[in-house]
Short mmCIF file of C-alpha atoms in Angstrom, two decimals:
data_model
loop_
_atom_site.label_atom_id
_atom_site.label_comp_id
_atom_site.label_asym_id
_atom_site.label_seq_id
_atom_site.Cartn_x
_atom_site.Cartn_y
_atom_site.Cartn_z
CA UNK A 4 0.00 0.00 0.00
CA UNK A 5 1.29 3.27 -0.52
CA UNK A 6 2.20 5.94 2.15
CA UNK A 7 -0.72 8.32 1.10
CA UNK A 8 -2.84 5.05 1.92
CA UNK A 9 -1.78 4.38 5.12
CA UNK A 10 -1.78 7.80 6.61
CA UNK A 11 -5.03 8.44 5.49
CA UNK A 12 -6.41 4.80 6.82
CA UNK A 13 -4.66 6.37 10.51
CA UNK A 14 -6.20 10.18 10.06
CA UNK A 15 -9.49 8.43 9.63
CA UNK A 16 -9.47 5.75 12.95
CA UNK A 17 -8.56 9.11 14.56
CA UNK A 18 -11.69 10.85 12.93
CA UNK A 19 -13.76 8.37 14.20
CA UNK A 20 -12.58 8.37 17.77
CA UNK A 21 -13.03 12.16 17.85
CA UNK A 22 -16.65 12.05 16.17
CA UNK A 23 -17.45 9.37 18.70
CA UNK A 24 -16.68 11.54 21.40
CA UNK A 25 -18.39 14.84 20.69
CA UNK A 26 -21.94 14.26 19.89
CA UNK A 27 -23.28 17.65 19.77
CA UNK A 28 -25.24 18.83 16.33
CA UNK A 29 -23.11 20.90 14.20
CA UNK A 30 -23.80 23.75 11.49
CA UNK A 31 -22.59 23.17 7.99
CA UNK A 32 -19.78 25.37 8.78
CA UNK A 33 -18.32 23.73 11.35
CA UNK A 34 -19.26 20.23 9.51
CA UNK A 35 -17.02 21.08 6.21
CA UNK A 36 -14.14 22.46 8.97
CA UNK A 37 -14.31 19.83 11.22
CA UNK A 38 -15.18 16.73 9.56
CA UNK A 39 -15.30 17.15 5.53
CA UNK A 40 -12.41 19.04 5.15
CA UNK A 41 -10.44 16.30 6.78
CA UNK A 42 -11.89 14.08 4.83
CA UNK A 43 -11.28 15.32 1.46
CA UNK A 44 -7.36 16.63 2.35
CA UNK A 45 -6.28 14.15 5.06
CA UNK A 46 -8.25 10.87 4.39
CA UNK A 47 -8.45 11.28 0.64
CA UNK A 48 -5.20 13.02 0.02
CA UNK A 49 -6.53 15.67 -2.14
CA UNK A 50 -4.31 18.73 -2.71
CA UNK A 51 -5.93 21.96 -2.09
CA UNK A 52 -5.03 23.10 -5.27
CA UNK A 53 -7.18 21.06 -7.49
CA UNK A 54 -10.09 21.92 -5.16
CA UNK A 55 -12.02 25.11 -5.49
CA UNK A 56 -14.53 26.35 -3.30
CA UNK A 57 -18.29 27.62 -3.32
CA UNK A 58 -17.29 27.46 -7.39
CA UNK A 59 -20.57 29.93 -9.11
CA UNK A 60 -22.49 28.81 -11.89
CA UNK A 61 -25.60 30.66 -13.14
CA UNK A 62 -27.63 27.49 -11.07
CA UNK A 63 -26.01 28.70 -7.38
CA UNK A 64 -22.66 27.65 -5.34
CA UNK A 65 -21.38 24.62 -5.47
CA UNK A 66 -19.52 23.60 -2.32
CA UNK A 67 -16.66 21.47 -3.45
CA UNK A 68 -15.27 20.78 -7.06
CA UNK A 69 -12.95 18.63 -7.57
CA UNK A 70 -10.53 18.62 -10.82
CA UNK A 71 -7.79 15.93 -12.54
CA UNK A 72 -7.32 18.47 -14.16
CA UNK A 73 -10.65 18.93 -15.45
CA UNK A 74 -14.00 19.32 -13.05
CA UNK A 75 -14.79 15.82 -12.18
CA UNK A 76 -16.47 15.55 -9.65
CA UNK A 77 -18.95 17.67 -6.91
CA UNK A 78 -19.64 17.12 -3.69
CA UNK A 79 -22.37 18.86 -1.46
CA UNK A 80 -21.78 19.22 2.02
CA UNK A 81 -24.42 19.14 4.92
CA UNK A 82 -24.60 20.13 8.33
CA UNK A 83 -24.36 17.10 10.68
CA UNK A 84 -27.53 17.69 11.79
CA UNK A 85 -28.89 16.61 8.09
CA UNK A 86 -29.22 12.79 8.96
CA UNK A 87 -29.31 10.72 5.76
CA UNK A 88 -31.28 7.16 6.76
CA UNK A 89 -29.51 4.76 5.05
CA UNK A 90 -30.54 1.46 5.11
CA UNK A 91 -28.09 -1.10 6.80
CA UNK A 92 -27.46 -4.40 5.56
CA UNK A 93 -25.24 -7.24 4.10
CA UNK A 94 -23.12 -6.12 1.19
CA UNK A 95 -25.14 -2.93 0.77
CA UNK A 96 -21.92 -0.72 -0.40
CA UNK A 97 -23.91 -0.38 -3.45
CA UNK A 98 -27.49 0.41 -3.30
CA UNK A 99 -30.17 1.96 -5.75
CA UNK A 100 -30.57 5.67 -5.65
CA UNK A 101 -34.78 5.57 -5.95
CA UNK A 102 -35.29 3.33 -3.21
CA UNK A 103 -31.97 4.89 -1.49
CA UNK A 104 -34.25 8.27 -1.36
CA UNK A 105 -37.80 7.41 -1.30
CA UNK A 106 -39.12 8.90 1.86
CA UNK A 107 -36.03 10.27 2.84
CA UNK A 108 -36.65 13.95 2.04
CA UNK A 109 -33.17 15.59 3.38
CA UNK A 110 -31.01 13.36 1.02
CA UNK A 111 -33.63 13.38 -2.12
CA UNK A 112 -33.13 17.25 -1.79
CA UNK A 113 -29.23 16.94 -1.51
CA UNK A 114 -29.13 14.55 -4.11
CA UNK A 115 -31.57 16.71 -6.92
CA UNK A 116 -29.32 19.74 -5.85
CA UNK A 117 -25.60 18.31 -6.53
CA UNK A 118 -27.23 16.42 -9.47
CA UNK A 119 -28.26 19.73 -11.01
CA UNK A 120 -25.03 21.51 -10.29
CA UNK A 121 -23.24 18.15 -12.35
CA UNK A 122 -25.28 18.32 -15.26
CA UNK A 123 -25.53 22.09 -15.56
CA UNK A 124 -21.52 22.21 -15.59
CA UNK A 125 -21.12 18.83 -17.39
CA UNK A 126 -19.39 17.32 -14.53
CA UNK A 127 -19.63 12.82 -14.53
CA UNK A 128 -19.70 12.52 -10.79
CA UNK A 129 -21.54 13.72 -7.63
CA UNK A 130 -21.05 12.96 -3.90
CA UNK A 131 -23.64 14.49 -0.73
CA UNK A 132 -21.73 13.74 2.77
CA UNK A 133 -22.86 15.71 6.53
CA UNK A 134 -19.60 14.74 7.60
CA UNK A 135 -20.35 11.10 8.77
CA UNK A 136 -22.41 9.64 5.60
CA UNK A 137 -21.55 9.58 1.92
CA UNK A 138 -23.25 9.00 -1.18
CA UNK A 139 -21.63 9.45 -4.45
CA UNK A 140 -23.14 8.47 -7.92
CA UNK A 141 -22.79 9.29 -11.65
CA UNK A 142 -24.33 12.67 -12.48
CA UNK A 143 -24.14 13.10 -15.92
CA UNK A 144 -24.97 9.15 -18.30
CA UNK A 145 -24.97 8.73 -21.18
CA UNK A 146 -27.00 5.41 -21.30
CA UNK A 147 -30.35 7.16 -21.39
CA UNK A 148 -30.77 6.06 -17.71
CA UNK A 149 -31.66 9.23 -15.29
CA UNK A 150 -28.94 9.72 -12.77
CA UNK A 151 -31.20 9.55 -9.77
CA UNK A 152 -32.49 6.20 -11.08
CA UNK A 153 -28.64 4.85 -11.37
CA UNK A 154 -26.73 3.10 -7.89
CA UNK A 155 -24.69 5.40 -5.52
CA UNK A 156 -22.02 4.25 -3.22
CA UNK A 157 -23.04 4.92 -0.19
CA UNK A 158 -21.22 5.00 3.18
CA UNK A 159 -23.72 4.97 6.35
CA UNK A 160 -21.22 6.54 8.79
CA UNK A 161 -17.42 6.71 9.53
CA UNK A 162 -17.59 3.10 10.69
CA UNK A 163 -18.38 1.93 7.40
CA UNK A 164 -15.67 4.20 5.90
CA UNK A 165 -12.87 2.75 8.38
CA UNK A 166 -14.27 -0.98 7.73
CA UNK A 167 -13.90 -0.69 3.99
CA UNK A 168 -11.21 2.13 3.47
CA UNK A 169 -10.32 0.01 0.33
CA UNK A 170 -13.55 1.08 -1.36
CA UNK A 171 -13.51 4.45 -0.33
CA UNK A 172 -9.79 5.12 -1.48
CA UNK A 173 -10.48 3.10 -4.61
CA UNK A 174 -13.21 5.45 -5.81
CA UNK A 175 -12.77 8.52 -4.49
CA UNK A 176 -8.87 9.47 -4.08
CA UNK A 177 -7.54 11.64 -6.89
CA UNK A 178 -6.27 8.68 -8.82
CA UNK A 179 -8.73 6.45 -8.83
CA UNK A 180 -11.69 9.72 -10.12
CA UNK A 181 -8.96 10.33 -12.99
CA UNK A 182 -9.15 6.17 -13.45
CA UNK A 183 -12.87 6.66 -13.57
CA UNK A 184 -13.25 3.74 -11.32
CA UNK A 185 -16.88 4.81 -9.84
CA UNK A 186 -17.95 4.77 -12.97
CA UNK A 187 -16.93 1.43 -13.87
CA UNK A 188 -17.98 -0.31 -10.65
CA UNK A 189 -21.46 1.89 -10.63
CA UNK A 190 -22.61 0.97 -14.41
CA UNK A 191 -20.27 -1.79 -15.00
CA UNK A 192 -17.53 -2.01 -18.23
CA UNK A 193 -18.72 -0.31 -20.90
CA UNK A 194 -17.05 0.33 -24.16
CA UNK A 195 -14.97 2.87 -25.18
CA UNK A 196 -16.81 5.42 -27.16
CA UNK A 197 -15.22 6.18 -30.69
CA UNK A 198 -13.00 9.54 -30.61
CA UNK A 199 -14.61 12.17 -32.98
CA UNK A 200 -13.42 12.71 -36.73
CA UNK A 201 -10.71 14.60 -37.31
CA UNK A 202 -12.84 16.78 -39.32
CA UNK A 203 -14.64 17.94 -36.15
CA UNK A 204 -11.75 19.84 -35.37
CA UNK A 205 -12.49 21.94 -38.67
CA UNK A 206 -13.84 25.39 -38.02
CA UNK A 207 -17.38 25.44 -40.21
CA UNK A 208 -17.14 21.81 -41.37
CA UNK A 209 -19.15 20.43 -43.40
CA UNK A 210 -19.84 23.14 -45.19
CA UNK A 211 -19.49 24.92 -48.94
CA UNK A 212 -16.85 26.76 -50.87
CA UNK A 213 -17.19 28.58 -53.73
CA UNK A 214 -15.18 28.02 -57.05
CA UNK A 215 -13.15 30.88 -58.64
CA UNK A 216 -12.79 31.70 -62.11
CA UNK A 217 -9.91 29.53 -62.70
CA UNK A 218 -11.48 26.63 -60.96
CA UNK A 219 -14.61 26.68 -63.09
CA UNK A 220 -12.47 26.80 -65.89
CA UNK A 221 -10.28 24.40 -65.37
CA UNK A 222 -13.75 22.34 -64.23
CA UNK A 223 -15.13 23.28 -68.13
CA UNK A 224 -11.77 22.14 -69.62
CA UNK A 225 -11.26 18.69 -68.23
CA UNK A 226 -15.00 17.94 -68.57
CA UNK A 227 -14.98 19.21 -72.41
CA UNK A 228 -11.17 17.83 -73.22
CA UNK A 229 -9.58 15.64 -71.04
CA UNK A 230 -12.46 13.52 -70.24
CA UNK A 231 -13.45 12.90 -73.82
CA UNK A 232 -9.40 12.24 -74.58
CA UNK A 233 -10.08 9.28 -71.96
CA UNK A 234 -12.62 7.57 -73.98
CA UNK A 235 -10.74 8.30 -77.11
CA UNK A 236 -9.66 4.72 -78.45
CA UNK A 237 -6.55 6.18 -80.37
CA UNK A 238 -5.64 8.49 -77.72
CA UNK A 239 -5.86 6.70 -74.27
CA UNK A 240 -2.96 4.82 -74.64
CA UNK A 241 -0.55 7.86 -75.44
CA UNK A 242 -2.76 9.83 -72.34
CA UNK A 243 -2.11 7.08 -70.04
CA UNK A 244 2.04 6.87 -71.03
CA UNK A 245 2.47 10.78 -70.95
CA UNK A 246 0.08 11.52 -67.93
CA UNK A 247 -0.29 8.88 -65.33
CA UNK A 248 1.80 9.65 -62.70
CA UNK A 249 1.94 5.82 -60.42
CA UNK A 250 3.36 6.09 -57.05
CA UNK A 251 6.25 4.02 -56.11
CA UNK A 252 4.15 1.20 -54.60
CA UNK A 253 1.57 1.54 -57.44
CA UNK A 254 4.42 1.35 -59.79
CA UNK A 255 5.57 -2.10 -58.37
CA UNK A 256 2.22 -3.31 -58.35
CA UNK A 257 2.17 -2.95 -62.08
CA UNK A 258 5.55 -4.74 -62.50
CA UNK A 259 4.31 -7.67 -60.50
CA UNK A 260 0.81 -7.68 -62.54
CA UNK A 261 2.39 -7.85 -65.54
CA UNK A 262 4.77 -10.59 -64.60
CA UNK A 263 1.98 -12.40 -63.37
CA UNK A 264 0.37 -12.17 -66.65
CA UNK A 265 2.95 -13.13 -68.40
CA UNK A 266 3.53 -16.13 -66.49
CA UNK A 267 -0.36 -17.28 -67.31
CA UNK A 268 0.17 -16.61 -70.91
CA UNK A 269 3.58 -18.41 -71.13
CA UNK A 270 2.22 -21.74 -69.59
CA UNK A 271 -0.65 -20.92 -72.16
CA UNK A 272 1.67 -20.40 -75.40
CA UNK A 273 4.56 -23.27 -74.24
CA UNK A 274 2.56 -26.17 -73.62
CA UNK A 275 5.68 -27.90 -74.22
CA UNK A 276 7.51 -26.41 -71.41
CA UNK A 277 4.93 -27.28 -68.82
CA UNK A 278 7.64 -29.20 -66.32
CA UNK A 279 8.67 -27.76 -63.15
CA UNK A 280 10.92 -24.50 -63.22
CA UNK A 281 13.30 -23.19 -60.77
CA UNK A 282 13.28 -19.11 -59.76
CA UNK A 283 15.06 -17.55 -57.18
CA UNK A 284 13.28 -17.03 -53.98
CA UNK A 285 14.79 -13.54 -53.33
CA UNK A 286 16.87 -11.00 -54.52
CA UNK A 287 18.61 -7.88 -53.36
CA UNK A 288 15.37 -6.19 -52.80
CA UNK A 289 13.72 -9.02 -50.96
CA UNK A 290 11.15 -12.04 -52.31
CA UNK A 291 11.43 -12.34 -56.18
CA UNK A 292 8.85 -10.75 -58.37
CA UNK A 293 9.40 -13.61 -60.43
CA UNK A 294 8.64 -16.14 -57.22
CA UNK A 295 5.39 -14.13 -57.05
CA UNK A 296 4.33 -13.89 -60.31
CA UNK A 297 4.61 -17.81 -60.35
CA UNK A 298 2.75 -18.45 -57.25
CA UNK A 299 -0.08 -16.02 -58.25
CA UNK A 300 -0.22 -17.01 -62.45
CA UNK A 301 -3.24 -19.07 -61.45
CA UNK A 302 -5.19 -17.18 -58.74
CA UNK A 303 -7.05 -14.81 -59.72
CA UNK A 304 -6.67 -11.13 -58.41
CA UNK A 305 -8.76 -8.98 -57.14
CA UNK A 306 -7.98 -4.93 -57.42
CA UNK A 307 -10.12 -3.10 -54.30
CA UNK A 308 -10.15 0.02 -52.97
CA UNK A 309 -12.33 3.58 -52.21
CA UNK A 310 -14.38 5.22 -55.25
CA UNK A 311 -12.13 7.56 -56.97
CA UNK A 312 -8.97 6.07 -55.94
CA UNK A 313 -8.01 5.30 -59.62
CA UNK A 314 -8.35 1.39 -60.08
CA UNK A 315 -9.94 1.92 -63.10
CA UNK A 316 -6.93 3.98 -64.27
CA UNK A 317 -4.46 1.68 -63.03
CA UNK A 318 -5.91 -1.60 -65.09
CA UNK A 319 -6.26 0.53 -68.20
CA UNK A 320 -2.43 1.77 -68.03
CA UNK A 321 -1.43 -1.81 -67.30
CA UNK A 322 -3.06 -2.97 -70.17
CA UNK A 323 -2.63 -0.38 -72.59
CA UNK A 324 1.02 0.71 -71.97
CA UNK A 325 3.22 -1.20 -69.58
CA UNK A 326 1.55 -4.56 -70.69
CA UNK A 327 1.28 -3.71 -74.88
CA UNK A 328 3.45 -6.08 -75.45
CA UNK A 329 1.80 -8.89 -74.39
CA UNK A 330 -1.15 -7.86 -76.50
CA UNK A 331 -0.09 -9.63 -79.63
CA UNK A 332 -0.35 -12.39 -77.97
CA UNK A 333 -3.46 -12.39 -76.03
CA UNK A 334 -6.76 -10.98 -75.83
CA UNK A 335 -7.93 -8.49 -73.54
CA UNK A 336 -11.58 -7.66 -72.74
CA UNK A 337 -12.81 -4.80 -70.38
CA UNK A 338 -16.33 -5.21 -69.28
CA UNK A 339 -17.72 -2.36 -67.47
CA UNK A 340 -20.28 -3.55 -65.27
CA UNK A 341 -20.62 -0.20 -63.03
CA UNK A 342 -21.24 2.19 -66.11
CA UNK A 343 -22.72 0.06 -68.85
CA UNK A 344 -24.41 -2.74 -67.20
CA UNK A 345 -25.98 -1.01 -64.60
CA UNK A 346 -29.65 -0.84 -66.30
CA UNK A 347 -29.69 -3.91 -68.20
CA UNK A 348 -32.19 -6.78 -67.76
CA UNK A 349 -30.43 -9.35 -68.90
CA UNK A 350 -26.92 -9.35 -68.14
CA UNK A 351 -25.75 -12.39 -69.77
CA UNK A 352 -26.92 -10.79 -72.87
CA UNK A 353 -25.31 -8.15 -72.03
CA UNK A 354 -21.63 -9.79 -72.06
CA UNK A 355 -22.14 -11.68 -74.69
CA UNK A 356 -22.90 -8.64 -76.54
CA UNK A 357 -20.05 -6.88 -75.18
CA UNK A 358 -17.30 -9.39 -75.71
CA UNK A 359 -18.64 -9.93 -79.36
CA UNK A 360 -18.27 -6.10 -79.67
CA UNK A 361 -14.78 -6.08 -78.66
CA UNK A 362 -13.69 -9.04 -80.62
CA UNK A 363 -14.94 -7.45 -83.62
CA UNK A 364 -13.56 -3.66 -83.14
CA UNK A 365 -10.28 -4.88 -81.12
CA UNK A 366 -8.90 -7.71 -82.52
CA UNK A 367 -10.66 -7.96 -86.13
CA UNK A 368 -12.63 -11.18 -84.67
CA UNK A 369 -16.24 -11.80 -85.71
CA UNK A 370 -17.96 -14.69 -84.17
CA UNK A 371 -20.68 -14.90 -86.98
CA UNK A 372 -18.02 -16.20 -88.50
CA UNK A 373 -17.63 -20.14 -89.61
CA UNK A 374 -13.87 -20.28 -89.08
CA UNK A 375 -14.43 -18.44 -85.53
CA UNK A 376 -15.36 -21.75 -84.20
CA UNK A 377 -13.55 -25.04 -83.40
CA UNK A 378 -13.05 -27.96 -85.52
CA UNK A 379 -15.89 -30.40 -85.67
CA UNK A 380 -15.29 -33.20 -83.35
CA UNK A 381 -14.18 -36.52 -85.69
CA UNK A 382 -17.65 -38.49 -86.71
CA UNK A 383 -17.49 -42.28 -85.84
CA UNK A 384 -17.50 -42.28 -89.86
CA UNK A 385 -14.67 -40.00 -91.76
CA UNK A 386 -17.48 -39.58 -94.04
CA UNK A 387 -19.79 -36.08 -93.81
CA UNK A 388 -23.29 -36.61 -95.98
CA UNK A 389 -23.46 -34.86 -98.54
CA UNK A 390 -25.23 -31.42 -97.92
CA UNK A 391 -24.84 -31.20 -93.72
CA UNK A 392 -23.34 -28.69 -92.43
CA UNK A 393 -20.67 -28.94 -89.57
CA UNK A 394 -21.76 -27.37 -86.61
CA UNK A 395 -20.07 -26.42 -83.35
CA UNK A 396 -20.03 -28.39 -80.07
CA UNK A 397 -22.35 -27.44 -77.46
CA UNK A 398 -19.78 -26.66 -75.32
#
């Protein structure tokens, strides 16, 4: 235990002793000097400076506020005199605040009052003691619960406090406030609520901003130009080479596509060199593009990420420019589900369409076509009758 522990667990045995021997009735004056005073600086090792006194809000005084370093806590003091009746029992360190106050007028007052002063100031915790009883609760939920329907702690006299100095010191000392330990034991572990957005820092956020002339122009221009140079078929490719600008890691990511790529189409185009292969597992820059692209050829890869980040942008300068080699060699079909498939009925009529379309303008294929399809399988006979036509598999 630490010092601050012990001589507080000694200041209050002595506390008691003297309480015990003076039983006169005493004024709320002479109860915060004599009694609460100690308690707070001497039992509970608070330092005067965190504690200011008969602090004014707009609702009245409040007695004591505590701070670490913020307000966190208020505690009303009453005269001696003010008996709170407090139900005794078994393991009743925590009891209900309705049934803690139901036909005990002097503490519902006390209670409504410092519960007022919490909320009004935006203060979490609350305590009432006369010197010889304390009850301390949340003020201020979150949970939708009303405080004075919540559980207080609640210490019946200075016996109490001495018996179970643990639970006082673990709840209401400095440290354990800034730990919000009363909290936790009062409505149990809850979780952490999310910090706020950044952007509520922001001064007038969400909010507006009006474009400039050279804004709006340069809005006209790359709707009227650059956007229609995009869907240009002759001039993507030479946009894409001259004005994407990859990042580093983007720019790998390319290199490793393509690799991959060409890894699929060599297994594709060299049936005869289908045996096992040996590639270094690293090189000076780590694990081998080459290892990757050979352990990926056959998965297929999915590209993800926020609207607007470019994915679209990155595929089509893979394809068209650091990949146009590999285009003699293979075909390559974009289908754009997001901008052209979005109000179709039948989407497998759709692609069809779509792939037909880009056989025929990209590669000079038409599948209407007799020669576009595969041999005939061999007949049982080697003879064809005269006048039947060969058609296609089903498959």
């Amino acid at each position: 235990m630490s010092q601050e522990y012990e001589n507080g667990l000694e200041r209050l045995r002595r506390l008691r002793d003297t309480y015990a021997q003076s039983a006169a009735a005493r004024n709320e004056a002479t109860t915060r000097a004599h009694i609460i005073d100690v308690l707070i600086y001497e039992i509970l090792a608070w330092d005067r400076q965190v504690v200011t006194l008969e602090d004014h809000h707009a609702d009245g005084y409040a007695d004591y506020t505590f701070k670490t370093p913020n307000p966190a806590l208020i505690l009303e003091a009453k005269r001696e005199g003010a008996y709170f009746a407090i139900p005794l029992g078994k393991n009743r360190r925590i009891q209900g605040l309705k049934a803690l106050a139901h036909g005990n007028e002097p503490l519902k007052s006390a209670l409504n009052q410092v519960a007022h002063y919490c909320q009004a100031r935006g203060v979490p915790y609350a305590a009432v003691c006369n010197g010889h009883q304390l009850v301390s609760f949340v003020a201020t939920r979150l949970d939708g619960i009303p405080p004075l329907e919540g559980r207080a702690l609640v210490f019946p006299s200075l016996d109490d406090m001495l018996k179970d100095f643990i639970d006082l010191w673990q709840h209401l000392s400095p440290h354990e406030i800034s730990d919000e330990r009363l909290r936790t034991t009062l409505l149990g572990d809850v979780s952490a609520e999310l910090p706020p957005k950044l952007a509520a820092a922001i001064q007038g956020y969400p909010g507006t901003q009006r474009r400039n002339v050279l804004q709006t122009e340069l809005q006209v221009l790359s709707e009227l130009v650059l956007e229609d140079i995009t869907r240009h078929r002759d001039m993507e490719p030479r946009f894409l080479e001259e004005c994407y600008c990859p990042s580093g890691a983007l720019s790998q990511y390319s290199l490793l596509s393509k690799q991959i790529l060409q890894a699929r189409y060599a297994a594709l185009h060299h049936p005869e060199h289908g045996g096992p292969t040996t590639v270094q597992a690293t090189d000076k820059r780590g694990i081998s593009p080459d290892l990757l692209a050979e352990s990926l050829s056959r998965r297929p890869i999915l590209l993800i990420g926020d609207v607007g980040v470019g994915k679209t942008a990155f595929w089509r300068n893979l394809v068209l420019v650091n990949s146009a080699d590999l285009r003699d060699d293979s075909i390559i079909l974009y289908i754009d589900y997001a901008a052209k498939a979005t109000m179709t009925e039948d989407l497998k009529a759709f692609l069809i369409a779509e792939i037909t379309r880009q056989l025929r303008e990209d590669y000079a294929i038409d599948t209407a076509e007799r020669e576009f399809y595969p041999r005939c399988l061999q007949p049982r006979s080697t003879e064809i009758p005269s006048g039947r036509l060969c058609r296609p598999p089903r498959d």
